[in-house]
XYZ file of C-alpha atoms in Angstrom:
652
model
C 22.286 -5.169 7.228
C 24.469 -7.223 9.557
C 23.385 -10.857 9.361
C 22.387 -11.265 13.020
C 21.369 -7.709 13.801
C 17.849 -6.333 13.776
C 17.175 -3.285 11.664
C 16.419 -0.266 13.824
C 13.742 1.695 12.021
C 14.389 4.911 13.939
C 18.006 4.993 12.827
C 17.440 3.954 9.212
C 17.093 7.190 7.253
C 16.035 7.207 3.609
C 18.159 9.005 1.066
C 15.198 11.048 -0.082
C 16.306 14.670 -0.359
C 12.950 16.089 0.702
C 12.115 19.533 -0.642
C 9.570 21.446 1.430
C 7.706 24.376 -0.070
C 8.369 26.665 2.913
C 12.127 26.499 2.195
C 13.212 24.211 5.018
C 14.341 20.586 4.726
C 13.265 17.503 6.671
C 14.316 13.857 6.608
C 11.913 11.050 7.500
C 12.697 7.555 8.775
C 11.965 4.947 6.119
C 9.138 3.433 8.143
C 7.314 6.720 8.745
C 3.912 6.871 7.063
C 2.535 9.725 5.015
C 0.082 10.634 7.768
C 3.020 11.514 10.011
C 4.470 14.042 7.579
C 4.297 17.400 9.360
C 4.349 19.786 6.377
C 2.774 19.509 2.926
C 5.478 19.141 0.326
C 6.695 17.480 -2.830
C 9.054 14.612 -2.126
C 11.513 12.337 -3.855
C 11.488 8.807 -2.437
C 13.239 5.530 -3.088
C 11.185 3.165 -5.205
C 9.239 0.277 -3.656
C 6.403 -1.731 -5.213
C 3.593 -4.114 -4.272
C 4.724 -7.461 -2.784
C 4.365 -10.986 -4.059
C 5.260 -14.284 -2.414
C 9.017 -14.748 -2.241
C 10.555 -17.531 -4.354
C 11.085 -20.868 -2.603
C 14.448 -20.552 -0.774
C 15.112 -24.221 -1.405
C 15.334 -23.493 -5.125
C 18.186 -21.080 -4.548
C 20.267 -23.752 -2.825
C 20.064 -26.075 -5.808
C 22.743 -26.206 -8.448
C 21.997 -25.956 -12.157
C 19.856 -28.861 -13.241
C 20.164 -28.584 -17.011
C 22.711 -28.032 -19.711
C 26.415 -28.842 -19.839
C 29.118 -27.066 -17.843
C 30.651 -23.921 -19.304
C 34.378 -23.769 -19.983
C 36.848 -21.026 -19.127
C 36.888 -18.151 -19.604
C 33.535 -17.361 -17.980
C 32.679 -13.754 -18.802
C 29.666 -11.453 -18.596
C 29.504 -7.667 -18.887
C 25.656 -7.703 -18.852
C 25.349 -5.889 -22.158
C 23.570 -8.939 -23.634
C 20.631 -10.808 -22.050
C 22.292 -13.590 -20.054
C 19.668 -14.279 -17.358
C 16.503 -16.339 -18.022
C 13.319 -14.325 -17.738
C 10.826 -12.330 -19.766
C 12.164 -11.670 -23.261
C 14.998 -14.208 -22.945
C 13.820 -16.357 -25.843
C 16.441 -16.416 -28.587
C 19.331 -15.595 -26.270
C 19.852 -19.080 -24.810
C 23.337 -19.288 -26.327
C 24.419 -16.377 -24.122
C 23.032 -17.710 -20.841
C 25.515 -17.476 -17.983
C 23.231 -17.578 -14.937
C 20.509 -19.692 -13.400
C 17.029 -18.261 -13.213
C 17.087 -16.047 -10.152
C 16.080 -12.775 -8.600
C 18.893 -10.450 -9.705
C 18.239 -8.426 -12.860
C 20.142 -6.586 -15.566
C 19.847 -2.777 -15.381
C 21.353 0.058 -17.419
C 20.243 3.150 -15.492
C 20.709 2.390 -11.775
C 24.510 2.464 -11.456
C 26.912 5.399 -11.783
C 30.198 5.375 -13.713
C 29.909 1.696 -14.621
C 32.822 -0.009 -16.405
C 30.470 -0.980 -19.268
C 26.812 -0.510 -20.141
C 24.628 -2.950 -18.214
C 25.023 -4.274 -14.670
C 23.587 -7.040 -12.517
C 21.607 -5.385 -9.708
C 20.674 -7.029 -6.387
C 18.157 -5.378 -4.050
C 15.119 -6.113 -1.871
C 12.802 -7.136 -4.740
C 12.114 -10.737 -5.733
C 12.241 -12.089 -9.289
C 8.777 -10.736 -10.126
C 9.797 -7.206 -9.170
C 8.047 -7.021 -5.809
C 9.278 -6.831 -2.203
C 10.158 -10.052 -0.421
C 8.418 -8.848 2.724
C 6.071 -5.882 2.403
C 4.598 -6.199 5.902
C 7.619 -6.608 8.160
C 9.514 -3.657 6.725
C 12.163 -3.671 9.459
C 13.084 -7.340 9.177
C 16.331 -7.922 7.223
C 17.256 -11.218 5.613
C 18.827 -12.743 2.532
C 17.314 -11.149 -0.567
C 18.487 -11.520 -4.194
C 20.748 -14.252 -5.555
C 22.897 -14.322 -8.708
C 24.091 -17.899 -9.364
C 26.345 -18.928 -12.246
C 25.727 -21.969 -14.415
C 28.114 -24.899 -13.699
C 31.657 -24.258 -14.913
C 34.113 -27.037 -15.855
C 37.238 -26.712 -13.675
C 38.272 -30.372 -13.665
C 41.903 -30.669 -14.759
C 42.964 -27.386 -13.180
C 45.098 -27.170 -10.022
C 45.473 -24.698 -7.166
C 48.594 -23.480 -8.945
C 46.590 -22.668 -12.112
C 45.998 -19.171 -10.735
C 42.241 -19.224 -11.366
C 40.634 -16.024 -10.117
C 37.169 -14.544 -10.182
C 37.384 -10.850 -11.027
C 34.454 -8.435 -10.828
C 33.571 -4.775 -10.325
C 31.156 -3.766 -7.543
C 29.259 -0.624 -6.475
C 26.681 0.094 -3.781
C 23.752 2.399 -4.478
C 24.497 4.361 -7.639
C 21.368 6.305 -8.601
C 19.306 4.139 -6.246
C 19.232 3.661 -2.484
C 22.687 2.793 -1.115
C 23.435 -0.002 1.389
C 24.246 1.168 4.896
C 27.906 0.590 5.785
C 28.300 -1.864 8.633
C 24.759 -3.185 8.276
C 23.898 -4.265 4.734
C 26.144 -6.826 3.080
C 27.031 -8.435 -0.253
C 28.446 -11.970 -0.087
C 30.233 -14.201 -2.617
C 30.027 -17.971 -2.161
C 31.644 -20.947 -3.924
C 29.902 -24.294 -4.322
C 31.385 -27.700 -3.536
C 30.003 -31.163 -2.780
C 30.769 -33.505 0.115
C 32.456 -36.632 -1.317
C 30.755 -38.930 1.210
C 27.243 -37.567 1.712
C 26.847 -35.708 -1.583
C 25.682 -32.659 0.345
C 25.983 -29.342 -1.513
C 28.109 -26.857 0.419
C 28.222 -23.111 -0.203
C 31.328 -21.489 1.308
C 31.589 -17.733 1.844
C 34.844 -16.561 0.240
C 34.352 -12.775 0.136
C 31.990 -10.150 1.495
C 31.666 -6.404 1.868
C 29.481 -4.087 3.888
C 30.902 -0.869 2.488
C 31.833 0.096 -1.063
C 31.713 3.324 -3.049
C 28.252 4.636 -3.955
C 29.356 6.475 -7.116
C 32.377 4.478 -8.358
C 33.122 0.816 -9.009
C 35.801 -1.138 -7.155
C 37.616 -4.099 -8.723
C 37.892 -7.323 -6.719
C 39.905 -10.553 -7.245
C 39.011 -13.794 -5.444
C 41.182 -16.929 -5.948
C 39.683 -20.337 -6.782
C 42.531 -22.353 -5.310
C 41.018 -25.232 -3.343
C 40.673 -28.786 -4.713
C 37.025 -29.055 -3.587
C 36.130 -26.370 -6.132
C 38.095 -27.780 -9.065
C 35.468 -30.031 -10.624
C 33.021 -29.838 -13.493
C 30.121 -28.709 -11.315
C 31.751 -25.572 -9.867
C 29.412 -22.645 -9.341
C 29.612 -19.280 -7.619
C 26.859 -16.993 -6.412
C 26.369 -13.489 -5.023
C 23.755 -12.816 -2.321
C 22.772 -9.625 -0.549
C 21.653 -9.274 3.058
C 19.471 -6.278 3.869
C 15.986 -4.802 3.871
C 13.296 -6.866 2.141
C 10.743 -4.086 1.659
C 11.561 -2.979 -1.866
C 14.089 -1.444 -4.194
C 16.533 -0.526 -1.434
C 20.104 -1.407 -0.426
C 21.213 -1.795 -4.038
C 24.405 -3.574 -5.141
C 25.655 -3.457 -8.742
C 28.054 -5.953 -10.360
C 29.776 -5.568 -13.726
C 32.454 -7.155 -15.904
C 32.623 -10.543 -14.188
C 35.505 -12.719 -15.429
C 36.593 -16.196 -14.252
C 39.793 -17.458 -15.894
C 43.115 -19.088 -15.195
C 46.587 -17.507 -15.219
C 45.352 -14.321 -13.566
C 47.765 -12.492 -11.287
C 45.894 -9.708 -9.464
C 49.113 -7.712 -9.124
C 49.753 -7.579 -12.860
C 46.361 -8.272 -14.469
C 45.280 -5.763 -17.073
C 42.148 -5.622 -19.189
C 43.344 -5.817 -22.771
C 41.801 -3.799 -25.620
C 38.471 -2.985 -24.008
C 36.608 0.150 -25.062
C 32.941 0.159 -24.008
C 29.850 2.345 -24.021
C 28.765 3.029 -20.435
C 25.423 4.922 -20.537
C 22.219 4.292 -22.532
C 20.692 6.521 -25.199
C 16.880 6.511 -25.180
C 15.705 8.972 -27.837
C 16.656 10.877 -30.994
C 13.956 13.440 -30.252
C 14.740 16.861 -28.884
C 12.356 16.841 -25.925
C 10.363 13.621 -25.868
C 11.183 9.933 -25.667
C 7.985 9.112 -27.597
C 5.204 11.148 -29.203
C 2.162 10.759 -31.474
C 3.031 10.263 -35.137
C 0.519 12.885 -36.317
C 2.228 15.505 -34.127
C 5.694 14.617 -35.442
C 5.034 14.477 -39.182
C 3.981 18.143 -39.776
C 7.350 19.464 -38.528
C 9.800 16.551 -38.077
C 13.020 18.583 -38.170
C 11.839 20.670 -35.206
C 11.443 17.600 -32.994
C 14.794 15.981 -33.880
C 17.890 16.437 -31.753
C 20.843 18.151 -33.402
C 23.266 15.747 -31.738
C 23.783 13.463 -28.796
C 26.781 12.459 -26.696
C 27.840 8.831 -26.404
C 29.552 8.165 -23.068
C 32.381 5.624 -23.231
C 35.301 4.248 -21.262
C 38.703 2.833 -22.147
C 39.308 0.020 -19.644
C 42.688 -1.026 -21.007
C 46.048 0.344 -19.796
C 47.086 1.463 -23.266
C 46.015 4.305 -25.502
C 43.064 3.623 -27.841
C 43.215 5.133 -31.329
C 40.843 5.783 -34.225
C 37.555 4.660 -32.669
C 34.791 4.902 -35.246
C 31.127 5.459 -34.394
C 27.725 6.029 -35.931
C 24.098 4.931 -35.819
C 21.745 2.635 -37.714
C 17.992 2.805 -38.286
C 15.759 -0.167 -39.131
C 12.082 -0.150 -40.107
C 9.968 -2.999 -41.528
C 12.999 -5.104 -42.434
C 14.983 -2.315 -44.082
C 18.090 -0.811 -42.505
C 20.255 2.246 -43.112
C 23.626 2.978 -41.500
C 25.037 6.453 -40.862
C 28.753 6.378 -39.975
C 30.140 9.391 -38.161
C 32.534 11.407 -40.313
C 34.859 11.742 -37.325
C 37.120 9.320 -35.469
C 37.900 9.527 -31.762
C 41.704 9.432 -31.578
C 44.241 9.347 -28.748
C 41.905 8.087 -26.016
C 43.800 8.002 -22.736
C 44.366 4.673 -20.944
C 41.786 3.660 -18.305
C 39.794 6.852 -18.820
C 36.207 7.881 -19.624
C 35.561 9.884 -22.798
C 32.673 11.037 -24.984
C 31.875 10.999 -28.689
C 29.353 13.330 -30.377
C 26.833 11.737 -32.723
C 25.452 14.342 -35.136
C 21.843 14.163 -36.358
C 21.039 17.740 -37.325
C 23.596 20.419 -38.233
C 25.903 17.634 -39.380
C 29.175 19.311 -40.452
C 29.832 16.670 -43.130
C 26.516 15.240 -44.198
C 22.759 15.627 -44.467
C 20.619 16.196 -41.403
C 18.849 13.036 -40.263
C 15.103 12.902 -39.634
C 12.838 9.877 -39.341
C 11.099 9.166 -42.643
C 7.548 10.487 -42.370
C 6.472 8.651 -45.508
C 6.552 5.187 -43.973
C 3.165 5.419 -42.232
C 0.124 7.622 -41.724
C -0.849 6.412 -38.233
C 1.980 5.059 -36.050
C 5.606 4.047 -36.551
C 8.339 2.310 -34.568
C 12.002 2.565 -35.605
C 14.734 0.274 -34.278
C 17.752 2.418 -33.458
C 21.335 1.363 -32.758
C 24.145 3.711 -31.722
C 27.534 2.024 -32.064
C 31.289 2.332 -31.872
C 34.168 0.208 -33.155
C 33.963 -3.382 -31.868
C 36.805 -3.452 -29.362
C 36.330 -5.753 -26.402
C 36.979 -8.971 -24.530
C 35.389 -11.919 -26.383
C 33.350 -9.502 -28.514
C 33.728 -11.706 -31.587
C 31.709 -14.462 -29.877
C 28.591 -12.289 -29.717
C 27.227 -12.053 -33.247
C 23.839 -10.535 -34.023
C 23.114 -9.354 -30.461
C 23.904 -6.120 -28.611
C 27.351 -5.920 -27.013
C 28.961 -3.173 -24.961
C 29.943 -1.508 -28.249
C 26.311 -0.699 -29.147
C 23.124 0.758 -27.675
C 19.754 -0.301 -29.024
C 16.331 1.202 -28.389
C 13.008 1.718 -30.150
C 11.870 5.183 -31.200
C 8.100 4.883 -30.842
C 5.561 7.198 -32.475
C 2.133 6.151 -31.236
C -0.710 8.065 -29.524
C 1.016 9.306 -26.353
C 3.667 11.823 -25.325
C 6.461 10.904 -22.903
C 9.394 12.770 -21.383
C 10.526 9.810 -19.241
C 12.550 6.821 -20.464
C 10.208 4.242 -18.884
C 12.336 3.404 -15.828
C 11.665 4.615 -12.275
C 14.759 4.840 -10.100
C 12.923 6.781 -7.381
C 9.382 7.843 -6.453
C 7.732 11.270 -6.285
C 4.891 12.271 -3.967
C 2.814 15.182 -2.690
C 1.807 15.304 0.963
C -1.257 17.550 0.893
C -4.992 16.866 0.777
C -6.241 18.443 -2.434
C -2.710 18.614 -3.821
C -2.563 19.043 -7.596
C 0.098 17.839 -10.001
C 0.399 19.082 -13.597
C 2.815 18.176 -16.405
C 3.045 20.518 -19.401
C 2.989 19.331 -23.028
C 3.079 21.370 -26.252
C 0.883 20.002 -29.061
C 1.791 20.425 -32.709
C -1.781 20.037 -33.976
C -5.263 20.184 -32.391
C -6.240 16.807 -30.970
C -8.501 14.977 -28.538
C -7.245 14.106 -25.042
C -8.506 10.653 -24.031
C -6.716 9.857 -20.774
C -3.453 9.556 -18.884
C -0.942 6.736 -18.600
C 0.561 6.872 -15.095
C 3.162 4.711 -13.397
C 2.394 4.421 -9.666
C 4.577 2.652 -7.155
C 3.660 2.094 -3.487
C 6.290 3.093 -0.960
C 5.515 1.220 2.265
C 2.083 2.854 2.359
C -0.039 0.961 -0.186
C -2.212 3.683 -1.698
C -4.602 1.537 -3.728
C -7.520 2.696 -1.554
C -6.703 6.379 -2.040
C -8.599 8.410 -4.627
C -7.787 11.080 -7.168
C -9.548 12.969 -9.971
C -8.048 13.559 -13.405
C -7.530 17.147 -14.458
C -6.465 19.045 -17.583
C -5.680 22.751 -17.878
C -5.060 25.281 -20.599
C -1.786 27.167 -20.455
C -1.515 30.548 -18.745
C 1.966 32.063 -19.222
C 3.621 28.697 -18.633
C 1.442 27.693 -15.667
C -1.810 25.704 -15.502
C -4.714 28.051 -16.242
C -8.361 27.427 -17.060
C -9.562 23.921 -16.292
C -10.530 21.883 -19.362
C -13.481 19.527 -19.232
C -15.361 18.257 -16.195
C -14.054 15.146 -14.470
C -15.855 13.745 -11.452
C -14.972 10.037 -11.710
C -12.775 8.901 -8.846
C -9.726 6.767 -9.645
C -7.279 4.831 -7.477
C -3.623 3.913 -8.024
C -3.199 0.593 -9.808
C -0.248 -1.724 -9.211
C 0.653 -4.689 -11.366
C 2.109 -8.109 -10.725
C 3.747 -8.809 -14.069
C 6.913 -6.731 -14.160
C 8.632 -3.413 -13.543
C 7.612 0.092 -14.584
C 4.131 -0.723 -15.897
C 1.760 2.149 -16.646
C -1.940 2.124 -15.748
C -4.369 3.849 -18.098
C -6.976 6.290 -16.705
C -9.617 7.723 -19.104
C -11.059 11.202 -18.668
C -14.801 11.276 -17.987
C -15.271 12.521 -21.550
C -12.733 13.118 -24.322
C -11.429 16.707 -24.301
C -10.668 18.785 -27.391
C -7.198 20.312 -26.890
C -4.725 22.456 -28.788
C -1.583 24.475 -28.165
C 0.100 23.975 -24.806
C -1.782 21.955 -22.195
C -1.145 20.736 -18.658
C -2.331 17.275 -17.609
C -2.434 15.686 -14.175
C -4.663 15.141 -11.191
C -5.867 16.280 -7.789
C -5.462 13.863 -4.880
C -8.088 13.338 -2.217
C -5.950 13.132 0.922
C -2.466 13.852 2.222
C -1.421 10.214 1.721
C 1.449 9.975 -0.744
C 0.405 8.375 -4.046
C 4.023 7.768 -5.138
C 4.460 8.343 -8.845
C 7.409 6.786 -10.653
C 10.344 9.214 -10.879
C 12.782 8.717 -13.761
C 16.204 10.001 -12.654
C 17.889 9.738 -16.078
C 15.839 12.545 -17.606
C 14.849 15.896 -16.128
C 11.591 17.167 -17.601
C 10.451 18.279 -14.138
C 12.532 21.410 -14.668
C 10.128 23.815 -16.346
C 7.417 21.247 -17.159
C 6.177 19.988 -13.764
C 4.115 22.205 -11.455
C 2.316 21.415 -8.233
C -0.201 23.092 -5.945
C -0.535 22.253 -2.265
C -4.217 22.534 -1.481
C -7.138 24.720 -2.492
C -6.145 28.296 -3.270
C -2.421 27.642 -3.222
C -0.069 29.003 -5.853
C 1.297 26.826 -8.641
C 4.939 26.085 -7.855
C 7.801 24.905 -10.062
C 9.141 21.501 -9.075
C 12.574 21.551 -7.458
C 13.150 17.796 -7.686
C 15.403 16.597 -10.481
C 13.975 13.863 -12.681
C 10.772 13.219 -14.608
C 7.452 12.230 -13.043
C 6.013 9.404 -15.156
C 2.687 10.852 -16.375
C 1.873 10.596 -20.091
C -1.113 12.068 -21.984
C -2.918 9.699 -24.367
C -4.550 11.328 -27.403
C -6.750 10.291 -30.291
C -3.777 11.192 -32.530
C -5.597 10.894 -35.835
C -6.681 7.294 -35.267
C -9.853 6.657 -37.301
C -11.203 3.726 -35.277
C -11.568 5.407 -31.927
C -14.218 5.120 -29.251
C -14.096 8.768 -28.269
C -17.735 9.417 -29.162
C -19.091 6.656 -26.936
C -20.989 7.849 -23.893
C -20.823 6.201 -20.492
C -22.877 2.979 -20.442
C -24.686 1.630 -23.492
C -25.979 3.647 -26.380
C -29.635 3.274 -27.456
C -30.057 0.131 -29.528
C -26.769 -1.339 -28.384
C -26.464 -4.992 -27.525
C -26.739 -6.023 -23.876
C -23.585 -6.945 -21.948
C -23.343 -8.417 -18.438
C -21.838 -8.470 -15.915
C -20.454 -4.993 -16.309
C -18.019 -4.369 -14.643
C -16.576 -7.846 -15.231
C -13.882 -9.258 -12.937
C -11.460 -10.702 -15.509
C -13.748 -13.550 -16.512
C -16.510 -14.309 -19.022
C -18.441 -11.382 -20.502
C -21.953 -12.231 -21.726
C -23.383 -10.475 -24.792
C -26.991 -10.713 -25.963
C -27.192 -9.876 -29.692
C -30.155 -9.620 -32.046
C -28.338 -10.404 -35.299
C -25.149 -11.970 -36.672
C -22.215 -9.575 -36.970
C -18.438 -9.231 -36.840
C -17.225 -7.625 -33.618
C -14.085 -5.918 -32.261
C -13.006 -5.222 -28.703
C -10.863 -2.082 -28.383
C -8.724 -1.214 -25.383
C -8.645 2.271 -23.867
C -6.042 3.513 -26.374
C -8.107 2.461 -29.390
C -6.071 -0.630 -30.195
C -7.699 -3.928 -31.107
C -7.702 -6.300 -28.122
C -9.862 -9.108 -29.576
C -11.919 -9.777 -32.719
C -14.516 -12.343 -33.717
C -17.918 -12.987 -35.243
C -21.387 -13.751 -33.927
C -22.795 -16.271 -36.389
C -26.348 -16.069 -35.106
C -28.583 -14.068 -32.731
C -28.599 -15.037 -29.068
C -26.284 -15.177 -26.090
C -22.523 -15.184 -26.685
C -19.437 -14.849 -24.453
C -16.021 -13.230 -24.668
C -13.210 -14.538 -22.466
C -11.587 -11.631 -20.604
C -9.697 -13.763 -18.090
C -6.292 -12.512 -19.231
C -7.372 -8.995 -20.209
C -5.565 -6.214 -18.315
C -7.792 -4.173 -16.049
C -9.226 -1.039 -17.596
C -11.868 0.338 -19.943
C -12.758 -1.360 -23.240
C -15.177 -0.635 -26.070
C -17.064 -3.495 -27.727
C -18.247 -2.589 -31.240
C -19.803 -4.513 -34.122
C -19.997 -3.798 -37.841
C -23.520 -2.460 -37.435
C -22.227 0.457 -35.385
C -23.531 -0.825 -32.045
C -21.206 -0.175 -29.125
C -20.920 -0.702 -25.375
C -18.331 0.398 -22.827
C -16.895 -2.464 -20.734
C -15.004 -2.089 -17.469
C -12.641 -4.953 -16.562
C -11.703 -5.014 -12.877
């Protein structure tokens, strides 16, 4: 958005690609509400989430206040955690940036130079819009600020340049040319007053949405050549969510750089993530995998790579490694990728099943009888700028992920690049899953995201159906409890858990989903890096309508949660308290103290809705006791003691 211009809502059109069931297309302004939608439909929408207070702008103007200055070369390809935040512990040696509002992503950009980018958008550092109310008011949004860099002793003739690659949009919402803007600023300090000065040295309001452009900016003024030099990127645009995206990659600050002759030397990088070794799912229950593991394994996968250097790359080795409970096994590929063209993308097959020169790989089913999590790494030869300085952490020559076998099925990879919605009162949504063994369906894990219209007052009912020739058939169970979308304030892509009124015995192929109460869009997370919607997702627009195949590419983020052979499960507990159970109050409890009146001493366990242990303890004597649920996530819990007494607790 232009810095001094006001965003015109009637001219700002979302990049939604709306598919209407009557075979005609419409496009809605971004500020149009669901109630204004003229025809019931399924829709793909850009992702926006619930707001939180924006960070203090004064903090963004401050320089780094801790640590020594970094020396040249300054480099980050965002393949390793380099920004402070959740999960940063242990990576302090690789910090390159102040704590800020930009974030590292691996799925939002297209055709990135290397895996991992810094993404700037309209969300603050907690993952929520800067301004959820005034959706048409543009302003400064995210900031990416380097740590101080020691440039004292260099001169304007030292040919110091900042090089970086930039893209607008990618798989997400693209900035509008001529309106939205990305700015680069250099920091200096007034010698007399000590005032910090940020000087704009480069900006763009229009870059490619599906390719990266390389930029060089000189650092050739004396006011920047000190030991407190910093640079920062800021984006100007909409503040209402995950819109107007800018992606940065392969940022290098060094001396003796001539933009006319500079070449990246010996850099071969992986550019896209791998999220599963399973044929169809990204995660599944362990007891459904173990009876027929070979069936659920992929035969092979394709690793997407790029040669950034101007010379041919030869004999690139690859393979994968698996770690579980401290043990690790490595499986080198029997093939080498030879004669890779200069500055070109290429792919390498990684064989799991049908391996031409080795045994088929399957996850070891003997390691556990309940759940299992394997740490997986897919790698290539270590060829890259400064790669030898990153030891024991992921680099752009490896992809790491966890293959989780728990009590739920998932097609999606856990990231929502867009949102999906139905615009019909009584609209039904159903995702199909094939079960290996008979089981008990407990509930659904759903990722909701509000898109301008906050739907937390809207209602829906859970549903499950048997299969009828690939479509939802007979309804399973009776579910009359109303639910509402839940949004969270502690990160991105969080799933809410919704239990069925009663556990449902299921087998074979089932369809799970819901029916919504009104035409207001509930906005489910839509993962654009997988495409289980094709063939698995069906929807029905109102009572008596036909079940339709989804035409929107991606995967709606709805996951069934099953008992999955877990022995300690609360599936037999009825609503409320069983006869003879201890007394609990208040119930529901609003994330505070839960009171329990007991008649005898006993050990107790609090289970969450998936059957996992949330808390444990002991009542040493009869009487009134308390359990602190202040930090417990909202949802349903079961309190049980060793005497077999149980009570259902609802935390709001």
